[in-house]
Coordinates of C-alpha atoms in Angstrom, one line a residue:
M6 CA -30.8 24.3 -34.0
N7 CA -31.0 22.6 -37.8
Q8 CA -28.4 23.2 -39.9
V9 CA -30.2 25.1 -42.2
D10 CA -30.8 27.7 -39.8
A11 CA -27.3 27.7 -38.9
L12 CA -26.2 28.7 -42.5
P13 CA -25.6 32.4 -43.2
D14 CA -27.9 34.9 -45.0
V15 CA -27.5 34.4 -48.8
P16 CA -27.7 37.1 -50.6
E17 CA -30.6 37.1 -53.6
P18 CA -29.4 36.1 -56.9
V19 CA -28.9 39.0 -59.2
E20 CA -29.5 38.6 -62.9
L21 CA -26.9 39.2 -65.2
E22 CA -27.2 40.6 -68.5
E23 CA -26.8 38.0 -71.7
T24 CA -23.5 39.0 -72.6
Q25 CA -20.5 37.3 -73.7
E26 CA -18.6 38.2 -70.9
N27 CA -21.4 37.0 -68.4
K28 CA -21.9 33.9 -70.5
N29 CA -18.1 33.2 -69.8
L30 CA -18.4 33.9 -66.4
L31 CA -21.5 31.6 -65.6
N32 CA -19.9 28.9 -67.7
T33 CA -16.6 29.0 -65.3
V34 CA -18.8 29.2 -62.3
F35 CA -20.6 26.0 -63.5
R36 CA -17.6 24.0 -64.0
S37 CA -16.2 24.7 -60.6
M38 CA -19.5 23.6 -58.9
K39 CA -19.3 20.5 -60.9
R40 CA -15.8 19.6 -60.3
S41 CA -16.7 20.2 -56.7
R42 CA -19.6 17.8 -56.9
D43 CA -17.7 15.2 -58.7
M44 CA -15.0 15.5 -56.1
F45 CA -17.1 15.3 -52.8
F46 CA -20.0 13.0 -54.0
H47 CA -18.6 10.1 -55.9
H48 CA -18.9 7.8 -52.6
R49 CA -22.5 8.7 -52.5
D50 CA -23.9 5.2 -53.2
E51 CA -21.7 4.0 -50.2
Y52 CA -23.1 6.0 -47.9
P53 CA -26.9 6.5 -48.4
E54 CA -27.4 7.1 -44.7
F55 CA -25.5 10.1 -44.9
P56 CA -27.6 12.5 -47.1
D57 CA -26.0 15.7 -45.1
I58 CA -23.3 17.1 -47.1
D59 CA -21.0 18.1 -44.0
E60 CA -21.4 14.5 -42.8
H61 CA -20.8 12.7 -46.1
Y62 CA -17.7 15.4 -46.4
R63 CA -16.3 13.8 -43.3
Q64 CA -17.1 10.3 -43.8
V65 CA -15.1 10.7 -47.6
K66 CA -12.2 12.5 -45.8
M67 CA -12.2 9.5 -42.9
K68 CA -12.3 6.8 -46.0
T69 CA -9.5 8.7 -48.2
E70 CA -7.0 9.8 -45.7
Y71 CA -7.7 7.7 -42.6
K72 CA -8.5 4.4 -43.6
N73 CA -5.4 2.4 -42.4
I74 CA -5.9 3.8 -38.9
V75 CA -9.7 3.0 -39.1
A76 CA -8.6 -0.6 -40.3
L77 CA -6.3 -1.1 -37.5
A78 CA -8.9 0.0 -35.1
A79 CA -11.3 -2.9 -36.2
E80 CA -8.7 -5.2 -36.2
T81 CA -7.7 -4.9 -32.7
K82 CA -11.1 -4.8 -31.4
R83 CA -12.0 -7.9 -33.3
R84 CA -8.6 -9.6 -31.7
K85 CA -9.7 -8.3 -28.2
E86 CA -13.1 -10.0 -28.2
E87 CA -11.6 -13.5 -30.0
E88 CA -9.0 -13.3 -26.8
A89 CA -11.8 -12.9 -24.4
L90 CA -14.1 -15.5 -25.7
N91 CA -11.0 -18.0 -26.3
L92 CA -12.2 -19.6 -23.2
P93 CA -10.6 -23.4 -22.2
K94 CA -12.5 -26.6 -23.5
N95 CA -13.2 -27.5 -19.7
E96 CA -13.6 -24.4 -18.1
P97 CA -15.6 -24.4 -15.2
V98 CA -18.9 -22.1 -14.5
I99 CA -17.5 -18.6 -13.0
A100 CA -20.5 -16.9 -11.3
I101 CA -20.4 -13.3 -11.5
G102 CA -23.0 -13.1 -8.4
E103 CA -24.4 -9.4 -8.6
P104 CA -26.0 -8.0 -11.8
T105 CA -23.7 -6.6 -14.1
N106 CA -25.6 -5.2 -17.2
D107 CA -27.6 -2.3 -17.5
S108 CA -30.8 -4.3 -17.2
G109 CA -30.2 -5.8 -13.8
A110 CA -30.1 -9.6 -15.2
Q111 CA -27.5 -11.7 -13.2
L112 CA -25.0 -13.2 -15.7
S113 CA -23.0 -16.4 -15.5
I114 CA -20.2 -17.6 -18.1
A115 CA -20.3 -21.2 -18.5
G116 CA -18.2 -23.7 -20.5
P117 CA -19.2 -26.2 -23.2
S118 CA -22.0 -28.9 -22.2
S119 CA -20.7 -32.4 -21.3
S120 CA -22.2 -33.4 -24.7
G121 CA -19.2 -31.5 -26.1
S122 CA -21.7 -29.9 -29.3
D123 CA -19.7 -26.7 -30.3
V124 CA -22.6 -25.0 -32.3
G125 CA -20.5 -23.5 -35.0
T126 CA -17.3 -22.9 -33.2
K127 CA -14.4 -24.4 -31.4
K128 CA -15.1 -22.5 -28.0
S129 CA -18.8 -21.9 -27.0
V130 CA -19.9 -18.9 -24.5
A131 CA -23.4 -19.1 -22.7
V132 CA -24.6 -15.9 -21.3
V133 CA -27.5 -16.8 -19.2
A134 CA -30.1 -13.7 -18.2
S135 CA -33.1 -13.8 -16.4
A136 CA -36.0 -13.2 -19.1
S137 CA -38.2 -11.3 -16.5
K138 CA -35.6 -8.7 -15.7
G139 CA -34.7 -7.3 -19.0
P140 CA -33.4 -8.1 -22.3
Q141 CA -30.5 -10.5 -23.2
D142 CA -26.9 -8.8 -23.6
N143 CA -24.4 -10.7 -25.5
T144 CA -21.6 -7.4 -25.0
V145 CA -18.0 -8.6 -23.8
R146 CA -18.3 -6.1 -21.4
A147 CA -21.3 -7.4 -19.7
M148 CA -20.2 -11.1 -19.6
L149 CA -16.9 -10.1 -17.9
P150 CA -16.4 -8.7 -14.5
S151 CA -14.4 -5.5 -14.2
R152 CA -12.2 -6.7 -11.6
A153 CA -12.1 -10.2 -10.4
P154 CA -12.1 -10.6 -6.6
M155 CA -8.9 -12.5 -5.1
V156 CA -9.0 -13.9 -1.4
V157 CA -5.3 -15.5 -0.4
K158 CA -5.5 -18.4 1.3
P159 CA -3.2 -17.9 4.8
K160 CA -0.4 -19.7 5.4
W161 CA -0.6 -21.7 8.7
H162 CA 1.7 -20.8 11.5
A163 CA 2.0 -22.6 14.9
P164 CA 0.7 -20.6 17.9
W165 CA 2.9 -19.0 20.5
K166 CA 3.0 -19.3 23.8
L167 CA 5.0 -17.7 27.1
Y168 CA 8.0 -19.5 28.4
R169 CA 9.5 -16.8 30.4
V170 CA 9.1 -13.7 32.7
L171 CA 11.9 -11.4 33.4
S172 CA 11.5 -9.0 36.6
G173 CA 14.2 -6.4 37.6
H174 CA 12.9 -2.8 36.2
T175 CA 10.9 -0.8 39.0
G176 CA 8.8 1.3 36.4
W177 CA 7.0 0.7 33.2
V178 CA 9.2 -1.2 30.5
R179 CA 9.3 1.0 27.7
S180 CA 11.4 -0.5 25.0
V181 CA 13.6 -3.4 24.5
D182 CA 15.9 -4.6 21.7
V183 CA 18.3 -7.7 20.8
E184 CA 22.3 -7.2 19.6
P185 CA 23.0 -8.7 16.5
G186 CA 24.8 -11.8 17.9
N187 CA 21.6 -12.9 19.7
E188 CA 23.5 -13.3 23.0
W189 CA 22.0 -10.6 24.9
M190 CA 19.1 -8.1 24.7
V191 CA 18.9 -4.4 26.3
S192 CA 15.6 -2.7 27.8
G193 CA 14.9 0.7 29.2
G194 CA 12.1 1.8 31.4
A195 CA 10.3 4.6 33.8
D196 CA 12.9 3.9 36.2
R197 CA 15.6 5.5 34.1
I198 CA 17.8 2.3 34.1
I199 CA 19.2 0.6 31.0
K200 CA 19.2 -3.2 31.4
I201 CA 21.4 -5.8 29.6
W202 CA 20.2 -9.4 29.8
D203 CA 21.1 -12.8 28.6
V204 CA 19.1 -13.9 26.0
A205 CA 19.7 -17.6 26.5
T206 CA 19.4 -17.7 30.5
G207 CA 17.4 -14.6 31.1
K208 CA 19.7 -13.4 33.7
L209 CA 20.5 -9.4 34.2
R210 CA 24.2 -8.8 33.0
L211 CA 24.4 -4.9 33.5
S212 CA 22.5 -1.8 34.7
L213 CA 23.4 1.4 33.2
T214 CA 22.6 4.7 34.7
G215 CA 22.6 8.0 33.3
H216 CA 19.2 9.4 32.2
I217 CA 17.2 11.7 34.4
S218 CA 13.7 10.7 33.4
A219 CA 12.1 7.7 31.5
V220 CA 13.8 6.0 28.6
R221 CA 11.4 5.6 25.8
A222 CA 13.8 3.9 23.2
V223 CA 17.2 2.0 23.3
K224 CA 18.9 0.3 20.1
V225 CA 22.0 -1.5 19.4
S226 CA 24.1 -0.7 16.6
P227 CA 24.5 -3.9 14.1
R228 CA 28.0 -2.0 13.2
H229 CA 29.1 -0.8 16.1
P230 CA 30.0 -1.8 20.0
F231 CA 27.2 1.0 20.6
I232 CA 24.0 1.4 22.5
F233 CA 21.7 4.0 21.8
S234 CA 19.1 5.4 24.1
A235 CA 16.5 8.2 24.0
G236 CA 14.2 9.4 26.6
E237 CA 12.0 12.1 28.1
D238 CA 14.7 14.3 29.4
K239 CA 15.1 15.4 25.8
Q240 CA 18.6 13.4 25.7
V241 CA 19.8 11.1 23.1
K242 CA 22.8 9.2 24.2
C243 CA 25.3 6.9 23.1
W244 CA 26.9 4.3 25.3
D245 CA 30.3 2.2 24.2
L246 CA 29.9 -1.4 25.7
E247 CA 33.6 -1.6 26.0
T248 CA 33.6 0.9 28.8
N249 CA 29.6 1.2 29.6
K250 CA 29.9 4.6 29.7
V251 CA 28.2 7.5 27.5
V252 CA 30.7 8.7 24.9
R253 CA 28.2 11.0 22.8
H254 CA 25.4 13.0 23.5
Y255 CA 22.9 14.4 20.6
H256 CA 21.4 17.9 21.9
G257 CA 18.7 19.5 19.8
H258 CA 15.0 18.0 20.4
L259 CA 12.9 20.5 22.6
S260 CA 10.6 18.1 23.9
A261 CA 10.6 14.1 24.8
V262 CA 12.2 11.8 22.7
Q263 CA 9.7 9.1 21.7
D264 CA 11.8 6.6 19.4
L265 CA 15.1 6.5 17.6
A266 CA 16.3 4.3 14.6
I267 CA 19.7 3.4 13.2
H268 CA 20.4 3.5 9.6
P269 CA 21.7 0.0 8.3
T270 CA 24.4 0.9 6.0
L271 CA 25.4 4.7 6.8
D272 CA 26.6 6.1 10.2
I273 CA 23.7 8.0 11.0
L274 CA 20.9 8.2 13.6
V275 CA 17.4 9.4 13.1
T276 CA 15.2 10.5 16.3
C277 CA 11.7 11.7 16.6
A278 CA 10.2 13.7 19.6
R279 CA 7.0 15.4 20.8
D280 CA 8.4 18.7 19.2
S281 CA 6.8 17.2 16.0
T282 CA 10.2 16.8 14.3
A283 CA 12.2 14.0 13.5
R284 CA 15.8 15.0 13.7
V285 CA 19.0 12.8 11.8
W286 CA 22.4 12.9 13.4
D287 CA 26.0 12.1 12.4
M288 CA 27.0 9.4 14.7
R289 CA 30.4 10.7 14.9
T290 CA 30.4 14.0 14.8
K291 CA 27.5 14.4 16.9
A292 CA 26.3 17.1 14.1
Q293 CA 22.4 17.5 13.2
I294 CA 22.0 16.5 9.6
H295 CA 18.6 17.5 8.9
C296 CA 15.5 18.6 11.2
L297 CA 13.0 17.2 9.4
G298 CA 9.7 19.2 9.9
G299 CA 6.2 18.6 8.7
H300 CA 4.0 16.6 11.4
S301 CA 1.6 18.7 13.3
S302 CA 1.7 16.7 16.4
T303 CA 4.1 14.3 17.9
V304 CA 6.3 12.0 16.0
A305 CA 5.7 8.8 17.6
A306 CA 7.8 6.1 15.5
V307 CA 10.2 6.2 13.1
Q308 CA 12.0 3.5 10.6
C309 CA 15.3 3.5 8.5
Q310 CA 16.0 1.2 5.6
S311 CA 18.7 1.1 2.9
I312 CA 16.4 1.6 0.1
N313 CA 14.1 4.3 -0.7
P314 CA 12.6 5.7 1.0
Q315 CA 15.2 5.5 3.8
V316 CA 13.1 7.3 6.7
I317 CA 9.5 6.9 7.7
T318 CA 7.6 8.7 10.4
S319 CA 4.6 8.5 11.8
S320 CA 2.7 10.8 14.1
H321 CA 0.1 11.6 16.3
D322 CA -1.6 13.5 13.1
S323 CA -2.7 10.5 11.9
T324 CA -0.1 10.8 9.1
I325 CA 2.8 8.8 7.9
R326 CA 5.4 10.8 6.2
L327 CA 8.4 8.9 3.6
W328 CA 11.3 11.1 3.5
D329 CA 14.1 11.7 1.0
L330 CA 16.9 11.6 3.3
V331 CA 19.4 13.3 0.7
A332 CA 17.2 16.4 0.2
G333 CA 15.8 16.3 3.9
R334 CA 12.4 16.9 2.7
S335 CA 8.9 15.0 2.7
V336 CA 8.2 13.2 -0.7
V337 CA 5.0 11.3 0.4
T338 CA 2.1 12.1 3.0
L339 CA 0.0 9.1 3.7
T340 CA -3.3 10.0 5.2
N341 CA -5.4 7.0 5.0
H342 CA -5.3 6.3 9.2
K343 CA -8.1 8.5 11.0
K344 CA -6.3 8.4 14.3
A345 CA -2.9 8.7 15.7
V346 CA -0.3 6.2 14.3
R347 CA 2.0 4.9 17.3
A348 CA 4.0 2.1 15.6
L349 CA 5.6 1.2 12.3
T350 CA 7.5 -2.0 10.8
L351 CA 9.6 -3.0 8.3
H352 CA 9.0 -6.2 6.4
P353 CA 12.5 -8.1 6.9
T354 CA 12.7 -9.4 3.4
L355 CA 9.7 -7.5 1.2
R356 CA 9.7 -3.8 0.0
M357 CA 6.7 -3.1 2.2
F358 CA 6.2 -1.9 6.2
G359 CA 3.2 -1.5 8.4
S360 CA 1.8 0.9 10.7
A361 CA -1.1 0.7 13.2
S362 CA -3.5 2.9 14.8
P363 CA -6.5 2.3 17.0
D364 CA -8.8 2.0 13.7
N365 CA -6.9 -0.4 11.4
I366 CA -3.7 -2.0 10.8
K367 CA -2.6 -1.1 7.2
Q368 CA 0.2 -2.4 5.0
W369 CA 2.2 -0.5 2.1
K370 CA 4.3 -0.6 -0.4
C371 CA 7.7 0.9 -1.1
P372 CA 8.9 3.3 -2.6
D373 CA 5.8 5.4 -3.3
G374 CA 3.6 4.3 -0.3
E375 CA 1.3 2.3 -2.3
F376 CA -1.5 0.9 0.1
Y377 CA -1.8 -2.6 0.2
Q378 CA -4.7 -4.0 2.4
N379 CA -6.2 -3.4 5.7
L380 CA -5.8 -5.7 8.8
S381 CA -9.0 -5.1 11.0
G382 CA -10.1 -6.5 14.6
H383 CA -7.2 -5.1 17.0
N384 CA -9.6 -2.4 18.5
A385 CA -7.4 -1.0 20.8
V386 CA -4.4 1.7 20.8
I387 CA -1.7 -0.1 19.3
N388 CA 1.9 0.7 20.8
S389 CA 4.2 -1.7 19.1
L390 CA 4.1 -3.5 15.6
V391 CA 6.7 -6.0 14.3
C392 CA 7.0 -9.0 11.8
N393 CA 9.9 -11.6 11.4
E394 CA 10.6 -13.3 8.2
D395 CA 8.4 -16.3 8.3
G396 CA 5.5 -13.5 7.7
V397 CA 4.1 -13.1 11.3
L398 CA 3.0 -9.8 11.9
V399 CA 2.6 -9.3 15.9
S400 CA 0.4 -6.1 17.2
G401 CA 0.7 -5.4 20.8
A402 CA -1.8 -2.9 22.8
D403 CA -2.5 -0.6 25.5
N404 CA -5.0 -3.2 27.1
G405 CA -2.5 -6.0 27.0
T406 CA -3.7 -7.8 24.0
M407 CA -1.5 -9.3 21.2
Q408 CA -2.7 -10.3 18.0
F409 CA -0.6 -12.6 15.7
W410 CA -1.2 -12.1 11.6
D411 CA -0.1 -13.8 8.3
W412 CA 1.4 -11.0 6.5
N413 CA 0.3 -12.2 3.3
S414 CA -3.6 -13.0 3.6
G415 CA -4.1 -10.3 6.6
F416 CA -5.6 -13.2 8.3
C417 CA -5.5 -13.5 12.3
F418 CA -4.4 -16.8 13.5
D419 CA -3.7 -16.3 17.1
K420 CA -5.1 -13.6 19.9
Q421 CA -3.5 -13.6 23.4
T422 CA -3.9 -11.5 26.7
T423 CA -0.9 -10.8 28.8
K424 CA -1.2 -11.7 32.2
V425 CA 0.4 -9.3 35.0
Q426 CA 2.7 -10.3 37.3
P427 CA 1.6 -11.0 40.9
G428 CA 1.4 -7.5 42.8
S429 CA 0.1 -5.3 39.8
I430 CA -3.2 -4.2 38.8
D431 CA -5.2 -5.4 35.9
S432 CA -4.8 -2.0 34.4
E433 CA -0.8 -2.2 34.2
A434 CA -1.4 -5.0 31.5
G435 CA -0.1 -2.9 28.7
I436 CA 2.7 -3.7 25.9
Y437 CA 4.6 -1.0 25.1
S438 CA 7.4 -2.3 22.9
M439 CA 8.2 -5.7 21.0
C440 CA 10.7 -7.4 19.0
F441 CA 12.1 -10.8 17.4
D442 CA 15.1 -12.2 18.3
Q443 CA 17.5 -12.5 15.1
S444 CA 16.2 -16.1 14.4
G445 CA 12.4 -14.7 14.4
T446 CA 11.7 -17.5 16.7
R447 CA 11.3 -15.5 20.0
L448 CA 9.3 -13.0 20.7
I449 CA 10.5 -10.3 23.5
T450 CA 7.7 -7.9 25.0
A451 CA 8.1 -4.8 27.3
E452 CA 5.3 -4.3 29.5
A453 CA 3.4 -2.1 31.8
D454 CA 3.8 -4.6 34.7
K455 CA 7.5 -3.7 35.1
T456 CA 8.7 -7.1 33.2
I457 CA 9.9 -8.5 30.3
K458 CA 7.8 -11.6 28.6
M459 CA 9.6 -14.1 26.2
Y460 CA 7.3 -15.9 24.0
K461 CA 8.0 -18.8 21.4
E462 CA 6.2 -20.9 19.0
D463 CA 4.6 -24.2 20.3
L464 CA 6.7 -26.9 18.8
S465 CA 4.0 -29.3 19.5
A466 CA 1.2 -28.0 17.4
T467 CA 0.7 -29.3 14.0
E468 CA -1.9 -28.4 11.6
E469 CA -4.5 -30.9 12.6
T470 CA -4.2 -29.8 16.3
H471 CA -4.4 -26.2 15.7
P472 CA -6.3 -25.7 12.0
V473 CA -6.7 -22.6 10.6
M474 CA -10.3 -21.5 11.1
W475 CA -10.6 -19.6 8.3
R476 CA -13.7 -18.5 6.0
P477 CA -12.6 -16.6 2.8
D478 CA -14.7 -13.5 2.4
V479 CA -15.2 -12.9 -1.1
L480 CA -16.8 -9.4 -0.6
R481 CA -13.5 -8.3 1.3
K482 CA -12.2 -5.3 -0.3
K483 CA -8.2 -4.4 0.1
M484 CA -8.4 -0.9 -1.1
Y485 CA -10.3 1.7 1.1

């Protein structure tokens, strides 16, 4: 619709009698129109391309009232363009691979030629475009990529090797943990027995009985002489290491308890179970502080840390939840996984954690659960995930496979398959739990062939004998 068509209907002019009163009225109207014309049309010569009165009025108002803002915007744009074009003298050629401009031409940014000739400028930028694919595009947006691909080179790690096998359980070994002094470790199995082993020699020190079903989780308190255990009998027990007896029971779960975690600074205990809940307990009074409900299926793993979020849970409903320990409610729900998330691990030094499911191993940043990267390749049901201070991430699966990853780059530098002990069938080559000792140099695994295996780094390996077989993939994406 034209602007003329949009104007309201103007009534026909009325002829006035030539009286003195009418002459004065016409004179007043003419002077008012003249003042309006002088006010709005004194910049007409500066805007010949805007003959329309409405557009001209807007341009005049912009120049008179907002000229400072317009000048500031123009100066900012000019400064950003100069910074983008301010390339170093000896900048190498940077290829931007795929076509980025609208015409589909392939672009590249090149530094000055070897002759050193700068045509009228101190820095020169050449934009190369294929003439057959379209016209040349000299805009800064076309020259620079929206986001440069970044590939982190993996750190070299020595391969790991098996050096000890501990036999003593008469059922699947479901959990293992090392005490803070690094002198002994504790294990729990499907034979309903908790065993304590000497880390240095591998000898059995003690066996504790009390559970009436498989023991699914055991943890040693870092600040108390206690061992906490949980099992498929719905019971959570606290064992006193001075008397080797149960001193506390924590009642409340309605189904088999899958995992437990001890808060590093507070006297609280967090357990998760098949009843789709995680429960927070007071160690001393045995009282339930919170019942963390929100998952729609079995809660398989739980982790506690002293910084927010203090409690992290993963479930068979393929979600991960970050909980506010004070309010007792979920603050973040991560739904990136497509299958059951059975394992969680915290990085010892970074504010990050990892999660594992059959589709991918994912790394996250705290406290908001920001996704970091995917670790793909371990296509199995991953039951356990651990990480040490050196950045070695280990994933153990239901089929007996272990993969060793570099945390920062996500590169898998070693793959191993466990060997079952004599008398066991191949289907019992499953890894249910893993942990590092306090030094981070020994890896302990609890397996389905009723054994506990211990691994250590191969000290004879070097970068020459075991090079990193790394091929950078520029097109690899960290965000999914």
